[in-house]
Coordinates of C-alpha atoms in Angstrom, one line a residue:
Chain L
M1 CA 86.0 85.2 57.2
P2 CA 86.3 85.8 60.8
R3 CA 86.9 83.3 63.3
P4 CA 83.8 82.7 65.6
Q5 CA 83.8 84.4 68.5
T6 CA 84.1 81.6 71.0
D7 CA 87.4 80.7 69.6
I8 CA 88.7 84.0 70.2
E9 CA 87.1 83.9 73.8
A10 CA 89.1 80.6 74.2
G11 CA 92.5 82.3 73.1
R12 CA 91.9 85.2 75.5
R13 CA 91.0 82.9 78.2
L14 CA 94.0 80.7 77.7
L15 CA 96.3 84.1 77.7
L16 CA 94.8 85.5 80.7
D17 CA 95.2 82.0 82.6
S18 CA 98.7 82.4 81.3
V19 CA 99.4 85.8 82.9
E20 CA 98.3 84.3 86.1
K21 CA 100.7 81.1 86.1
I22 CA 103.4 83.6 85.4
V23 CA 102.5 86.1 88.1
Q24 CA 101.8 83.1 90.5
Q25 CA 105.5 81.6 89.4
R26 CA 107.7 85.2 90.0
G27 CA 105.4 87.8 91.1
A28 CA 104.5 91.1 89.2
T29 CA 107.3 91.3 87.3
D30 CA 107.1 93.1 83.9
I31 CA 105.7 90.2 81.3
S32 CA 106.6 90.4 77.7
M33 CA 104.3 89.2 74.9
T34 CA 107.3 86.6 73.8
E35 CA 107.1 85.1 77.4
L36 CA 103.4 85.1 77.2
A37 CA 103.5 83.3 74.2
T38 CA 105.8 80.7 75.5
E39 CA 103.8 80.0 78.6
A40 CA 100.9 79.5 76.7
G41 CA 102.4 77.3 73.9
M42 CA 101.6 79.9 71.2
S43 CA 103.8 81.7 68.7
P44 CA 104.0 85.2 69.3
A45 CA 102.3 86.1 66.0
N46 CA 99.6 84.3 67.5
V47 CA 99.3 86.2 70.7
Y48 CA 98.6 89.2 68.6
R49 CA 95.7 87.7 67.2
F50 CA 94.0 88.0 70.5
F51 CA 95.7 91.1 71.9
E52 CA 96.8 93.8 70.1
S53 CA 99.4 94.9 72.9
K54 CA 100.8 94.4 76.0
E55 CA 98.6 97.1 77.5
A56 CA 95.3 95.3 75.9
V57 CA 96.3 92.2 77.9
M58 CA 96.5 94.1 81.2
E59 CA 93.0 95.9 80.4
A60 CA 91.7 92.3 80.1
V61 CA 93.5 91.2 83.3
A62 CA 91.9 94.4 85.0
E63 CA 88.5 93.3 83.5
D64 CA 88.8 89.6 84.9
W65 CA 89.7 90.7 88.4
F66 CA 86.8 93.6 88.6
T67 CA 83.9 91.4 86.8
D68 CA 82.7 90.1 89.8
K69 CA 83.0 93.5 91.9
V70 CA 81.2 95.3 89.1
A71 CA 78.3 92.9 89.2
I72 CA 77.6 93.5 92.7
M73 CA 77.8 97.2 92.4
E74 CA 75.3 97.3 89.6
D75 CA 72.8 94.4 91.7
V76 CA 73.0 96.4 94.7
V77 CA 72.6 99.9 93.4
E78 CA 68.7 98.5 91.8
R79 CA 67.8 97.0 95.2
D80 CA 64.5 98.2 96.7
I81 CA 66.3 98.5 100.3
S82 CA 67.0 102.1 102.6
A83 CA 70.1 103.9 101.7
P84 CA 71.6 102.7 104.7
E85 CA 71.4 99.2 104.0
K86 CA 72.4 99.7 100.3
M87 CA 75.6 101.3 101.3
H88 CA 76.4 98.6 103.6
A89 CA 75.8 95.9 101.0
F90 CA 77.8 98.0 98.5
F91 CA 81.0 97.9 100.6
A92 CA 80.3 94.7 102.3
E93 CA 79.7 92.3 99.7
R94 CA 82.8 93.2 97.7
F95 CA 84.8 93.3 100.9
N96 CA 83.6 89.9 101.4
K97 CA 84.5 88.9 97.7
M98 CA 88.1 90.4 98.1
S99 CA 88.2 88.8 101.4
E100 CA 87.8 85.4 99.9
H101 CA 90.3 85.9 96.9
L102 CA 93.1 87.1 99.5
A103 CA 92.3 83.9 101.3
E104 CA 92.5 81.7 98.4
D105 CA 96.3 83.1 97.6
P106 CA 97.5 85.9 99.6
E107 CA 100.6 85.9 97.3
L108 CA 98.8 86.1 94.0
F109 CA 96.5 88.7 95.8
A110 CA 99.7 91.1 96.7
S111 CA 101.1 90.4 92.9
Y112 CA 97.9 91.7 91.5
L113 CA 97.9 94.5 93.6
E114 CA 101.5 95.3 92.4
L115 CA 100.3 94.8 89.0
G116 CA 97.6 97.2 89.4
R117 CA 99.9 99.9 90.8
Q118 CA 102.1 99.4 87.3
Y119 CA 98.9 99.9 85.3
F120 CA 97.3 102.3 87.5
E121 CA 95.6 104.3 84.4
V122 CA 93.8 100.7 83.7
I123 CA 92.6 100.8 87.2
K124 CA 91.4 104.4 87.1
G125 CA 88.2 103.6 85.2
Y126 CA 86.8 101.1 87.7
V127 CA 87.6 103.4 90.6
D128 CA 85.6 106.1 88.8
L129 CA 82.8 103.5 88.3
G130 CA 82.7 102.5 91.8
D131 CA 82.3 106.5 92.7
H132 CA 79.6 106.8 90.1
Y133 CA 77.3 104.2 91.8
L134 CA 78.4 105.4 95.3
S135 CA 77.0 108.7 94.3
L136 CA 73.8 107.0 93.1
I137 CA 73.4 105.8 96.8
V138 CA 74.2 108.9 98.2
A139 CA 71.7 110.7 96.2
Q140 CA 69.1 108.1 97.6
A141 CA 70.2 108.7 101.2
M142 CA 69.8 112.4 100.6
E143 CA 66.1 111.7 99.4
E144 CA 66.0 109.9 102.5
G145 CA 67.1 112.9 104.9
Y146 CA 70.8 112.2 105.2
F147 CA 73.7 114.1 104.7
D148 CA 72.2 117.8 105.0
G149 CA 73.7 120.5 103.4
L150 CA 76.6 118.3 101.8
S151 CA 77.2 118.1 97.9
I152 CA 77.0 114.5 96.5
D153 CA 80.9 114.8 95.5
R154 CA 81.8 115.8 98.8
C155 CA 79.8 113.1 100.6
V156 CA 81.4 110.3 98.2
S157 CA 84.8 111.6 98.7
L158 CA 84.4 111.5 102.3
I159 CA 82.8 108.4 102.5
N160 CA 85.3 106.6 100.5
Q161 CA 87.5 107.7 102.9
M162 CA 85.9 106.4 106.0
V163 CA 85.5 102.9 104.7
Q164 CA 89.1 102.9 103.2
P165 CA 90.1 99.7 104.5
Y166 CA 87.0 98.2 103.1
C167 CA 87.4 99.0 99.5
N168 CA 91.3 99.6 99.2
P169 CA 92.5 96.2 98.4
D170 CA 96.1 97.6 99.7
V171 CA 94.9 98.1 103.1
L172 CA 92.5 95.3 103.3
L173 CA 95.7 93.1 102.6
F174 CA 97.9 94.3 105.5
Q175 CA 95.1 94.8 107.9
S176 CA 92.4 92.0 107.3
Q177 CA 92.9 90.6 110.8
N178 CA 91.4 93.6 112.0
L179 CA 88.4 93.9 109.6
S180 CA 85.0 92.4 109.7
E181 CA 81.5 92.9 108.1
E182 CA 80.4 93.9 111.8
K183 CA 82.8 96.7 112.2
L184 CA 82.1 98.0 108.4
R185 CA 78.4 97.8 109.7
Q186 CA 79.0 100.3 112.8
I187 CA 81.2 102.7 110.5
I188 CA 78.1 103.0 108.1
Q189 CA 75.8 103.7 110.9
T190 CA 78.4 106.2 112.2
I191 CA 78.3 107.8 109.0
F192 CA 74.6 107.7 108.3
I193 CA 74.3 109.3 111.9
G194 CA 76.9 112.0 111.9
L195 CA 78.0 112.8 108.6
G196 CA 76.6 116.7 107.7
K197 CA 76.0 117.5 111.3
S198 CA 78.2 119.5 113.5
L199 CA 79.5 119.2 117.0
P200 CA 78.2 121.9 119.4
E201 CA 80.9 124.2 120.6
S202 CA 81.7 122.5 123.9
G203 CA 81.2 119.2 125.7
G204 CA 79.5 115.9 124.6
E205 CA 76.1 115.0 123.4
Q206 CA 74.5 112.3 125.3
K207 CA 75.3 113.3 129.2
P208 CA 76.8 116.0 130.9
A209 CA 80.5 115.6 131.5
I210 CA 81.8 114.1 134.6
K211 CA 85.0 115.5 135.6
L212 CA 87.2 112.9 137.9
V213 CA 88.6 115.6 140.7
S214 CA 92.0 113.6 141.7
Chain F
M1 CA 137.5 104.3 128.8
P2 CA 134.5 104.4 126.7
R3 CA 134.3 107.3 124.1
P4 CA 132.2 110.3 125.0
Q5 CA 128.5 109.7 123.8
T6 CA 128.7 112.6 121.2
D7 CA 131.2 110.8 119.2
I8 CA 128.9 107.6 119.2
E9 CA 126.3 110.0 118.3
A10 CA 128.0 111.8 115.4
G11 CA 129.0 108.4 114.1
R12 CA 125.5 107.0 114.3
R13 CA 124.3 110.1 112.4
L14 CA 126.9 109.7 109.8
L15 CA 125.5 106.1 109.3
L16 CA 121.7 107.1 109.3
D17 CA 122.5 109.7 106.7
S18 CA 124.4 107.4 104.7
V19 CA 121.4 104.9 104.6
E20 CA 119.1 107.8 103.4
K21 CA 121.8 108.4 100.4
I22 CA 121.6 104.9 99.5
V23 CA 118.0 104.7 99.8
Q24 CA 117.7 107.9 97.6
Q25 CA 120.2 106.7 95.0
R26 CA 118.8 103.0 94.7
G27 CA 115.4 102.6 96.6
A28 CA 114.6 100.2 99.3
T29 CA 116.7 97.3 98.3
D30 CA 118.6 95.5 100.8
I31 CA 121.6 97.4 102.3
S32 CA 124.4 95.6 103.5
M33 CA 126.7 96.8 106.3
T34 CA 129.7 96.6 103.9
E35 CA 127.8 99.1 101.6
L36 CA 126.9 101.1 104.5
A37 CA 130.6 101.3 105.5
T38 CA 131.8 102.2 101.9
E39 CA 129.2 105.1 101.6
A40 CA 130.0 106.3 105.0
G41 CA 133.9 106.2 104.4
M42 CA 134.7 103.8 107.4
S43 CA 136.0 100.5 107.6
P44 CA 133.1 97.7 108.1
A45 CA 134.6 97.0 111.5
N46 CA 134.1 100.5 112.5
V47 CA 130.5 100.5 111.6
Y48 CA 130.1 97.4 114.3
R49 CA 131.2 100.2 116.9
F50 CA 127.9 102.1 116.4
F51 CA 125.4 99.8 115.3
E52 CA 125.7 96.0 116.2
S53 CA 123.8 94.5 113.3
K54 CA 121.6 95.8 110.4
E55 CA 118.4 95.3 112.5
A56 CA 120.2 97.7 114.8
V57 CA 120.5 100.2 112.1
M58 CA 117.0 99.7 111.0
E59 CA 115.5 100.3 114.3
A60 CA 117.4 103.7 114.2
V61 CA 116.1 104.5 110.9
A62 CA 112.8 103.8 112.3
E63 CA 113.4 106.0 115.4
D64 CA 114.6 108.8 112.9
W65 CA 111.3 108.6 111.1
F66 CA 109.0 108.6 114.0
T67 CA 110.7 110.9 116.4
D68 CA 108.7 113.9 115.4
K69 CA 105.6 111.9 115.2
V70 CA 105.8 110.6 118.9
A71 CA 106.8 114.3 120.0
I72 CA 103.7 115.2 118.4
M73 CA 101.2 112.9 120.1
E74 CA 103.0 113.1 123.5
D75 CA 102.3 116.6 123.3
V76 CA 98.5 116.7 122.1
V77 CA 97.6 114.1 124.7
E78 CA 98.8 116.6 127.5
R79 CA 96.8 119.5 126.2
D80 CA 93.8 120.9 128.1
I81 CA 91.2 120.9 125.5
S82 CA 88.4 118.9 124.7
A83 CA 88.6 115.1 123.2
P84 CA 87.1 116.2 120.0
E85 CA 89.9 119.1 119.4
K86 CA 92.4 116.8 120.9
M87 CA 91.7 113.7 118.8
H88 CA 91.7 116.2 115.8
A89 CA 94.9 117.7 116.7
F90 CA 96.1 114.2 117.0
F91 CA 95.6 113.1 113.6
A92 CA 96.0 116.2 111.8
E93 CA 99.4 117.5 113.0
R94 CA 101.2 114.0 112.1
F95 CA 99.0 114.1 108.7
N96 CA 100.1 117.7 108.3
K97 CA 104.1 116.6 109.3
M98 CA 103.8 113.6 106.8
S99 CA 102.4 115.7 103.8
E100 CA 105.5 117.8 104.3
H101 CA 107.9 114.9 104.0
L102 CA 106.1 113.7 101.1
A103 CA 106.2 116.9 99.1
E104 CA 109.9 117.1 99.8
D105 CA 110.7 114.3 98.3
P106 CA 108.0 112.0 97.1
E107 CA 110.5 109.3 96.1
L108 CA 112.3 108.9 99.2
F109 CA 109.0 108.9 101.0
A110 CA 107.7 105.9 99.0
S111 CA 111.1 104.2 99.5
Y112 CA 110.9 104.4 103.1
L113 CA 107.8 103.3 103.3
E114 CA 109.1 100.1 101.4
L115 CA 111.8 99.5 103.8
G116 CA 109.2 99.8 106.4
R117 CA 107.3 96.9 105.0
Q118 CA 110.4 94.7 104.9
Y119 CA 111.0 95.7 108.7
F120 CA 107.5 95.5 109.8
E121 CA 108.6 94.2 113.4
V122 CA 110.7 97.3 113.9
I123 CA 107.5 99.3 113.1
K124 CA 105.1 97.6 115.2
G125 CA 106.0 99.1 118.3
Y126 CA 105.3 102.7 116.7
V127 CA 101.8 101.3 115.6
D128 CA 101.3 100.1 119.1
L129 CA 102.4 103.3 120.7
G130 CA 100.1 105.2 118.7
D131 CA 97.2 103.0 119.7
H132 CA 98.0 103.4 123.3
Y133 CA 97.7 107.3 123.0
L134 CA 94.7 107.5 121.0
S135 CA 93.2 105.3 123.7
L136 CA 94.0 108.0 126.4
I137 CA 91.9 110.4 124.1
V138 CA 89.2 107.8 123.5
A139 CA 88.8 107.7 127.4
Q140 CA 88.9 111.3 127.9
A141 CA 86.1 111.2 125.2
M142 CA 84.0 108.6 127.1
E143 CA 84.5 110.9 130.0
E144 CA 82.8 113.8 128.1
G145 CA 79.9 111.5 127.2
Y146 CA 80.9 110.4 123.7
F147 CA 81.0 106.6 122.6
D148 CA 78.3 105.6 124.5
G149 CA 78.2 101.7 125.4
L150 CA 81.5 100.9 123.4
S151 CA 84.9 99.7 124.7
I152 CA 88.1 101.7 124.5
D153 CA 89.8 99.2 122.5
R154 CA 86.6 98.8 120.0
C155 CA 86.7 102.8 119.4
V156 CA 90.2 102.6 118.9
S157 CA 90.1 100.0 116.1
L158 CA 87.0 101.5 114.2
I159 CA 88.4 105.2 114.8
N160 CA 91.7 104.1 113.3
Q161 CA 90.0 102.4 110.2
M162 CA 87.7 105.6 109.8
V163 CA 90.9 108.0 109.6
Q164 CA 93.1 105.4 107.5
P165 CA 94.2 107.8 104.9
Y166 CA 95.3 110.5 107.2
C167 CA 97.5 108.1 109.7
N168 CA 98.6 105.3 107.0
P169 CA 101.5 106.8 105.0
D170 CA 101.0 104.0 102.4
V171 CA 97.2 105.5 101.5
L172 CA 98.4 108.9 101.9
L173 CA 101.2 108.5 99.2
F174 CA 98.6 107.6 96.7
Q175 CA 95.5 109.5 97.8
S176 CA 97.3 112.5 98.8
Q177 CA 95.3 114.9 96.3
N178 CA 92.0 113.9 97.7
L179 CA 93.1 114.6 101.6
S180 CA 92.8 118.0 103.5
E181 CA 93.1 118.7 107.3
E182 CA 89.2 120.2 106.7
K183 CA 88.0 116.8 105.4
L184 CA 89.7 115.1 108.2
R185 CA 87.7 117.6 110.8
Q186 CA 84.7 116.7 109.3
I187 CA 85.3 112.7 109.3
I188 CA 86.5 113.5 113.1
Q189 CA 83.0 115.3 114.0
T190 CA 81.1 112.5 112.5
I191 CA 82.8 109.9 114.4
F192 CA 82.0 112.1 117.3
I193 CA 78.6 112.4 116.6
G194 CA 77.6 109.1 115.3
L195 CA 79.9 106.5 116.5
G196 CA 78.2 104.5 119.3
K197 CA 74.4 105.2 118.3
S198 CA 72.2 103.4 116.1
L199 CA 70.2 104.2 113.2
P200 CA 66.5 103.9 113.7
E201 CA 65.0 100.8 112.1
S202 CA 63.8 102.8 108.9
G203 CA 64.3 106.0 106.9
G204 CA 66.3 109.2 107.8
E205 CA 66.4 111.1 110.9
Q206 CA 66.7 114.8 109.8
K207 CA 63.2 115.2 108.0
P208 CA 60.4 113.0 106.7
A209 CA 61.6 111.2 103.3
I210 CA 60.4 112.6 100.4
K211 CA 59.6 110.3 97.6
L212 CA 59.5 111.6 94.0
V213 CA 57.0 110.3 92.2
S214 CA 57.8 110.0 88.6

């Protein structure tokens, strides 16, 4: 008879907490299943009842990291608000969440990023999921008259690049002192006003150029 | 009598090439003056004729890395072209240069970035110099009628954030396959058209919103 699900869940939780303890102690160095067992006070064989491989452990660690961000994305796309507001919320709420995690324990934050680089295949699925939700918001924006003449994929790519410091935790880590939700709002506004439009061949748009003659 | 400058220059060049060889062989691990002497075939005492400390070596390594980028910036700001063209050139020419270095030897590129993180104080001066040149271009843009109502510092900060993947070699390293000069051009256009303007309170700008009734 299989053990109850809650028992399995408790074992997995204990092991994930043990991963965090190991990472906290010595950074993102490679963790063996044996070390993990020792930290959790289990036999190595027991660890395999909860995770079939080290890769499965790392997938669960990534899932843990992304759970609240995925919940934000799912929630935001369902809201009945305009595309500019929705896109702001889409990036701002995850940015605020990441900023909280960073403020709580900067070293642990950095170690998890290092771990993410080592297991990039595991992360990739979440990056693609983010692009999927962003493409839904871009589609709504197009319905509202924005981004004229551009494809959805092109918009998703350019927008991701223009808000990079707010959605890429590696950049956030190094530049957090320069970032704010209010700057992000101005960037999102700039994107909605400017993306898909072309500059006239010469000069500014708003008033005639004033040339200073020295 | 002091030795001729060229002799000093040749010794420094030999030592910088030795740093590169060490970094190529085993990545961005800490390099001692003794190891550097061995790689260059010098006595440790001789190394100090050329560089007074390890920090001085690292400053010279950074200077080497930045020389061509600083030359590009100095050249671009002097050109007699419009602010949008100038800003594009300012980022595009350095982006192309970094992309070349990355393509030549991705591992060496990554190791130098790691070294840069370890000696961030050395890098900081070059980052500030980039901001200085960018602020000159922003000032020209304002003269041409762009970025109405924003301060130069605010513009510099927001623009750096919006073109981050093209000027931050860490981001470039991981995302080079998504980056292109043509996308950068569209981002610069978006900045010149949208930055400093506000969205109307509701709806798109270009055409009335079409609501699909299912």
